[in-house]
Amino acid sequence: MTKKALVSGITGQDGSYLAELLLSKGYEVYGIIRRSSSFNTKRIEHIYHDPKLKLEYGDLTDATRLRELVLDIKPDEVYNLGAQSHVRVSFDEPVYTVDTVAMGCLNLLEAIRRLDNKPRFYQASSSEMYGLVQETPQKETTPFHPRSPYSCAKVFAFWQTVNYRESYDLFGCNGILFNHESPRRGETFVTRKITRAAGRIKMGLQDKLYLGNLDAKRDWGFAGDYVEARWLMLQQDKPDDYVVATGETHSVREFLDEVFGCLDLDWHKYVEIDPRYFRPAEVDLLLGDSTKARKVLNWEPKTTFKALAKMMTEADLELAKDEAVLKAHR
Ligand code: NAP
Ligand code: G4F
């Protein structure tokens, strides 16, 4: 029988890669999208007309609608990827962030817990939960020390998922994913902000790039590699929590070196520091140990840091070239 998956956050970076993966495996994919005054389906344009992709309006803050969707669709698997996912923004909008990230997860868990055939549930947990890291590298047993409204909300959602697993026999898994990027990454996250600016600088469309803390270090992987781990978690005999990471950490500075290096540019000539991009509390270093995912799920990342930087730089150079052509014809 055809499996059904319900995905929140389908219009986001990860949702788009997950939808592709599930469709390729023959699933019927139900995506929750928000009503917006402008198009928000750019990342799923290429699969938009696939008859197995069905988009339903909904919002993680609307518990009634989530319950209705779950009752109507009766999914086999639910992937909760929806979130106000920007850490810096969560300091400006803490209540909204908690509503979507923490309460959104709880709303979905409540929507499925009374069903006779409970779907398997995936929660998009985050390495940000380690925050002020208590050990390096970070693994499943490392204590959390969240440093933002966003990561506090993710810790709540993590423990609710564990709690529903233990209390209601729900097959709930947390994927604790370290940063993952791609040409589909939102343009205000640091990697994409850098590749987008570098392409535009190369094409003469921009002359400055304003950034915050260049010393922060992240374990950056490719989003396309990480979706498989999410799916694998829900195919196991037992529900569990897994760290998904590359096992390498690099600073923002190193990412700048790679990207501008690919374009034969010296970033020092263009980058300026703007205190606006500093955070009230910073996460200085993240480095994941994904031994458990490698052993149990037989998963491993395929894309190196250099390859990721090159892939994103090349994609954004193409965008900048298109923009330059448009500008020339205006
Ligand atoms: P993203 O690109 O920011 O996408 C977020 C998605 O959530 C979008 O589809 C957005 O819809 C949707 N959304 C936001 N608020 C919502 C609401 N109130 N109700 C329903 N949907 C809502 O994020 P991402 O990078 O794909 O990340 C996916 C998930 O993994 C998030 O939960 C994130 O916190 C988590 N995570 C990400 C990383 C990473 O490095 N990327 C690492 C660890 C965990 P619109 O398109 O309409 O805005
Ligand atoms: O790209 P970022 O905004 O990602 P951050 O804060 O690590 O969060 C991302 O990864 C998490 C997983 O660990 C996810 F849960 C979360 O949803 C999101 O996807 O910032 C990375 C680093 C930070 O230390 C930040 O201070 O880059 C530093 N940075 C320096 N200049 C900047 C900038 N970040 C942004 N966004 N913009 C800057 O101009």
mmCIF file of N, CA and C in Angstrom, residues 66-131:
data_model
loop_
_atom_site.group_PDB
_atom_site.id
_atom_site.type_symbol
_atom_site.label_atom_id
_atom_site.label_comp_id
_atom_site.label_asym_id
_atom_site.label_seq_id
_atom_site.Cartn_x
_atom_site.Cartn_y
_atom_site.Cartn_z
ATOM 1 N N LEU A 66 -4.479 21.316 12.678
ATOM 2 C CA LEU A 66 -3.539 20.186 12.641
ATOM 3 C C LEU A 66 -4.277 18.878 12.937
ATOM 4 N N ARG A 67 -5.153 18.936 13.919
ATOM 5 C CA ARG A 67 -5.940 17.750 14.292
ATOM 6 C C ARG A 67 -6.804 17.304 13.099
ATOM 7 N N GLU A 68 -7.420 18.308 12.435
ATOM 8 C CA GLU A 68 -8.266 18.014 11.284
ATOM 9 C C GLU A 68 -7.445 17.356 10.158
ATOM 10 N N LEU A 69 -6.265 17.906 9.905
ATOM 11 C CA LEU A 69 -5.418 17.362 8.834
ATOM 12 C C LEU A 69 -5.029 15.923 9.126
ATOM 13 N N VAL A 70 -4.634 15.683 10.374
ATOM 14 C CA VAL A 70 -4.193 14.343 10.755
ATOM 15 C C VAL A 70 -5.355 13.349 10.655
ATOM 16 N N LEU A 71 -6.553 13.772 11.070
ATOM 17 C CA LEU A 71 -7.734 12.887 11.001
ATOM 18 C C LEU A 71 -8.110 12.601 9.551
ATOM 19 N N ASP A 72 -8.041 13.622 8.691
ATOM 20 C CA ASP A 72 -8.409 13.439 7.282
ATOM 21 C C ASP A 72 -7.392 12.582 6.531
ATOM 22 N N ILE A 73 -6.117 12.892 6.729
ATOM 23 C CA ILE A 73 -5.061 12.265 5.919
ATOM 24 C C ILE A 73 -4.697 10.868 6.445
ATOM 25 N N LYS A 74 -4.732 10.702 7.746
ATOM 26 C CA LYS A 74 -4.294 9.452 8.398
ATOM 27 C C LYS A 74 -2.890 9.049 7.901
ATOM 28 N N PRO A 75 -1.913 9.908 8.147
ATOM 29 C CA PRO A 75 -0.565 9.631 7.624
ATOM 30 C C PRO A 75 0.099 8.452 8.347
ATOM 31 N N ASP A 76 1.036 7.806 7.644
ATOM 32 C CA ASP A 76 1.850 6.764 8.291
ATOM 33 C C ASP A 76 3.023 7.407 9.019
ATOM 34 N N GLU A 77 3.481 8.534 8.474
ATOM 35 C CA GLU A 77 4.642 9.215 9.070
ATOM 36 C C GLU A 77 4.382 10.725 9.096
ATOM 37 N N VAL A 78 4.797 11.360 10.179
ATOM 38 C CA VAL A 78 4.693 12.820 10.276
ATOM 39 C C VAL A 78 6.101 13.378 10.516
ATOM 40 N N TYR A 79 6.511 14.324 9.677
ATOM 41 C CA TYR A 79 7.823 14.968 9.836
ATOM 42 C C TYR A 79 7.577 16.417 10.232
ATOM 43 N N ASN A 80 7.968 16.792 11.431
ATOM 44 C CA ASN A 80 7.754 18.167 11.884
ATOM 45 C C ASN A 80 8.996 19.018 11.638
ATOM 46 N N LEU A 81 9.024 19.669 10.473
ATOM 47 C CA LEU A 81 10.173 20.516 10.099
ATOM 48 C C LEU A 81 9.843 21.997 10.183
ATOM 49 N N GLY A 82 8.594 22.339 10.375
ATOM 50 C CA GLY A 82 8.199 23.751 10.394
ATOM 51 C C GLY A 82 8.764 24.459 11.619
ATOM 52 N N ALA A 83 9.194 25.701 11.434
ATOM 53 C CA ALA A 83 9.729 26.478 12.563
ATOM 54 C C ALA A 83 10.045 27.897 12.144
ATOM 55 N N GLN A 84 10.018 28.826 13.102
ATOM 56 C CA GLN A 84 10.718 30.100 12.927
ATOM 57 C C GLN A 84 12.155 29.709 13.255
ATOM 58 N N SER A 85 12.964 29.460 12.236
ATOM 59 C CA SER A 85 14.231 28.745 12.447
ATOM 60 C C SER A 85 15.455 29.658 12.549
ATOM 61 N N HIS A 86 15.240 30.984 12.585
ATOM 62 C CA HIS A 86 16.397 31.889 12.620
ATOM 63 C C HIS A 86 16.737 32.260 14.069
ATOM 64 N N VAL A 87 17.939 31.899 14.491
ATOM 65 C CA VAL A 87 18.344 32.084 15.892
ATOM 66 C C VAL A 87 18.364 33.560 16.276
ATOM 67 N N ARG A 88 18.971 34.399 15.421
ATOM 68 C CA ARG A 88 19.055 35.832 15.742
ATOM 69 C C ARG A 88 17.650 36.450 15.846
ATOM 70 N N VAL A 89 16.776 36.074 14.935
ATOM 71 C CA VAL A 89 15.410 36.607 14.931
ATOM 72 C C VAL A 89 14.661 36.171 16.191
ATOM 73 N N SER A 90 15.006 35.005 16.724
ATOM 74 C CA SER A 90 14.280 34.503 17.906
ATOM 75 C C SER A 90 14.487 35.402 19.129
ATOM 76 N N PHE A 91 15.589 36.183 19.133
ATOM 77 C CA PHE A 91 15.782 37.140 20.236
ATOM 78 C C PHE A 91 14.818 38.328 20.094
ATOM 79 N N ASP A 92 14.461 38.654 18.850
ATOM 80 C CA ASP A 92 13.517 39.753 18.612
ATOM 81 C C ASP A 92 12.070 39.299 18.779
ATOM 82 N N GLU A 93 11.826 38.023 18.433
ATOM 83 C CA GLU A 93 10.448 37.507 18.450
ATOM 84 C C GLU A 93 10.384 36.218 19.279
ATOM 85 N N PRO A 94 10.695 36.305 20.567
ATOM 86 C CA PRO A 94 10.757 35.065 21.369
ATOM 87 C C PRO A 94 9.411 34.357 21.500
ATOM 88 N N VAL A 95 8.338 35.134 21.653
ATOM 89 C CA VAL A 95 7.035 34.499 21.905
ATOM 90 C C VAL A 95 6.543 33.780 20.650
ATOM 91 N N TYR A 96 6.680 34.460 19.515
ATOM 92 C CA TYR A 96 6.270 33.822 18.261
ATOM 93 C C TYR A 96 7.121 32.577 17.986
ATOM 94 N N THR A 97 8.418 32.700 18.261
ATOM 95 C CA THR A 97 9.312 31.557 18.019
ATOM 96 C C THR A 97 8.899 30.359 18.877
ATOM 97 N N VAL A 98 8.589 30.627 20.144
ATOM 98 C CA VAL A 98 8.155 29.542 21.035
ATOM 99 C C VAL A 98 6.812 28.969 20.571
ATOM 100 N N ASP A 99 5.934 29.846 20.090
ATOM 101 C CA ASP A 99 4.629 29.366 19.589
ATOM 102 C C ASP A 99 4.812 28.362 18.455
ATOM 103 N N THR A 100 5.693 28.672 17.515
ATOM 104 C CA THR A 100 5.840 27.769 16.359
ATOM 105 C C THR A 100 6.702 26.555 16.708
ATOM 106 N N VAL A 101 7.816 26.799 17.400
ATOM 107 C CA VAL A 101 8.793 25.716 17.603
ATOM 108 C C VAL A 101 8.360 24.775 18.733
ATOM 109 N N ALA A 102 8.004 25.340 19.872
ATOM 110 C CA ALA A 102 7.666 24.491 21.031
ATOM 111 C C ALA A 102 6.200 24.062 20.972
ATOM 112 N N MET A 103 5.296 25.045 20.935
ATOM 113 C CA MET A 103 3.863 24.718 20.923
ATOM 114 C C MET A 103 3.463 24.028 19.618
ATOM 115 N N GLY A 104 4.117 24.382 18.520
ATOM 116 C CA GLY A 104 3.818 23.733 17.236
ATOM 117 C C GLY A 104 4.057 22.234 17.321
ATOM 118 N N CYS A 105 5.173 21.858 17.930
ATOM 119 C CA CYS A 105 5.486 20.429 18.086
ATOM 120 C C CYS A 105 4.451 19.758 18.993
ATOM 121 N N LEU A 106 4.143 20.429 20.092
ATOM 122 C CA LEU A 106 3.167 19.853 21.030
ATOM 123 C C LEU A 106 1.780 19.739 20.372
ATOM 124 N N ASN A 107 1.399 20.747 19.604
ATOM 125 C CA ASN A 107 0.112 20.688 18.894
ATOM 126 C C ASN A 107 0.044 19.465 17.977
ATOM 127 N N LEU A 108 1.156 19.196 17.284
ATOM 128 C CA LEU A 108 1.164 18.032 16.383
ATOM 129 C C LEU A 108 1.121 16.722 17.182
ATOM 130 N N LEU A 109 1.891 16.674 18.261
ATOM 131 C CA LEU A 109 1.898 15.455 19.099
ATOM 132 C C LEU A 109 0.496 15.191 19.657
ATOM 133 N N GLU A 110 -0.172 16.249 20.094
ATOM 134 C CA GLU A 110 -1.534 16.107 20.624
ATOM 135 C C GLU A 110 -2.491 15.653 19.523
ATOM 136 N N ALA A 111 -2.247 16.161 18.303
ATOM 137 C CA ALA A 111 -3.136 15.796 17.193
ATOM 138 C C ALA A 111 -3.052 14.306 16.886
ATOM 139 N N ILE A 112 -1.894 13.692 17.132
ATOM 140 C CA ILE A 112 -1.754 12.275 16.726
ATOM 141 C C ILE A 112 -1.893 11.288 17.883
ATOM 142 N N ARG A 113 -1.820 11.754 19.134
ATOM 143 C CA ARG A 113 -1.698 10.770 20.202
ATOM 144 C C ARG A 113 -2.932 9.907 20.444
ATOM 145 N N ARG A 114 -4.115 10.410 20.107
ATOM 146 C CA ARG A 114 -5.321 9.607 20.357
ATOM 147 C C ARG A 114 -5.718 8.732 19.165
ATOM 148 N N LEU A 115 -4.968 8.804 18.078
ATOM 149 C CA LEU A 115 -5.325 7.994 16.904
ATOM 150 C C LEU A 115 -5.090 6.516 17.205
ATOM 151 N N ASP A 116 -5.950 5.648 16.652
ATOM 152 C CA ASP A 116 -5.760 4.207 16.855
ATOM 153 C C ASP A 116 -4.449 3.762 16.212
ATOM 154 N N ASN A 117 -4.266 4.191 14.954
ATOM 155 C CA ASN A 117 -2.993 3.881 14.284
ATOM 156 C C ASN A 117 -2.140 5.136 14.297
ATOM 157 N N LYS A 118 -1.330 5.254 15.324
ATOM 158 C CA LYS A 118 -0.543 6.485 15.449
ATOM 159 C C LYS A 118 0.564 6.497 14.395
ATOM 160 N N PRO A 119 0.699 7.622 13.669
ATOM 161 C CA PRO A 119 1.806 7.711 12.715
ATOM 162 C C PRO A 119 3.143 7.791 13.454
ATOM 163 N N ARG A 120 4.184 7.408 12.776
ATOM 164 C CA ARG A 120 5.540 7.620 13.318
ATOM 165 C C ARG A 120 5.846 9.113 13.214
ATOM 166 N N PHE A 121 6.585 9.634 14.199
ATOM 167 C CA PHE A 121 6.752 11.084 14.306
ATOM 168 C C PHE A 121 8.235 11.463 14.342
ATOM 169 N N TYR A 122 8.596 12.411 13.479
ATOM 170 C CA TYR A 122 9.971 12.919 13.462
ATOM 171 C C TYR A 122 9.988 14.367 13.916
ATOM 172 N N GLN A 123 10.810 14.683 14.893
ATOM 173 C CA GLN A 123 10.964 16.061 15.352
ATOM 174 C C GLN A 123 12.325 16.598 14.922
ATOM 175 N N ALA A 124 12.290 17.773 14.263
ATOM 176 C CA ALA A 124 13.529 18.408 13.785
ATOM 177 C C ALA A 124 14.232 19.104 14.946
ATOM 178 N N SER A 125 14.973 18.324 15.705
ATOM 179 C CA SER A 125 15.746 18.901 16.810
ATOM 180 C C SER A 125 17.051 19.472 16.265
ATOM 181 N N SER A 126 17.733 20.229 17.108
ATOM 182 C CA SER A 126 18.848 21.024 16.582
ATOM 183 C C SER A 126 20.077 20.991 17.488
ATOM 184 N N SER A 127 21.239 21.071 16.854
ATOM 185 C CA SER A 127 22.499 21.168 17.597
ATOM 186 C C SER A 127 22.565 22.458 18.423
ATOM 187 N N GLU A 128 21.728 23.443 18.072
ATOM 188 C CA GLU A 128 21.684 24.681 18.879
ATOM 189 C C GLU A 128 21.342 24.371 20.340
ATOM 190 N N MET A 129 20.703 23.246 20.596
ATOM 191 C CA MET A 129 20.336 22.877 21.977
ATOM 192 C C MET A 129 21.580 22.690 22.842
ATOM 193 N N TYR A 130 22.724 22.385 22.228
ATOM 194 C CA TYR A 130 23.961 22.213 23.014
ATOM 195 C C TYR A 130 24.539 23.564 23.443
ATOM 196 N N GLY A 131 24.240 24.614 22.671
ATOM 197 C CA GLY A 131 24.566 25.996 23.032
ATOM 198 C C GLY A 131 25.941 26.227 23.641
#
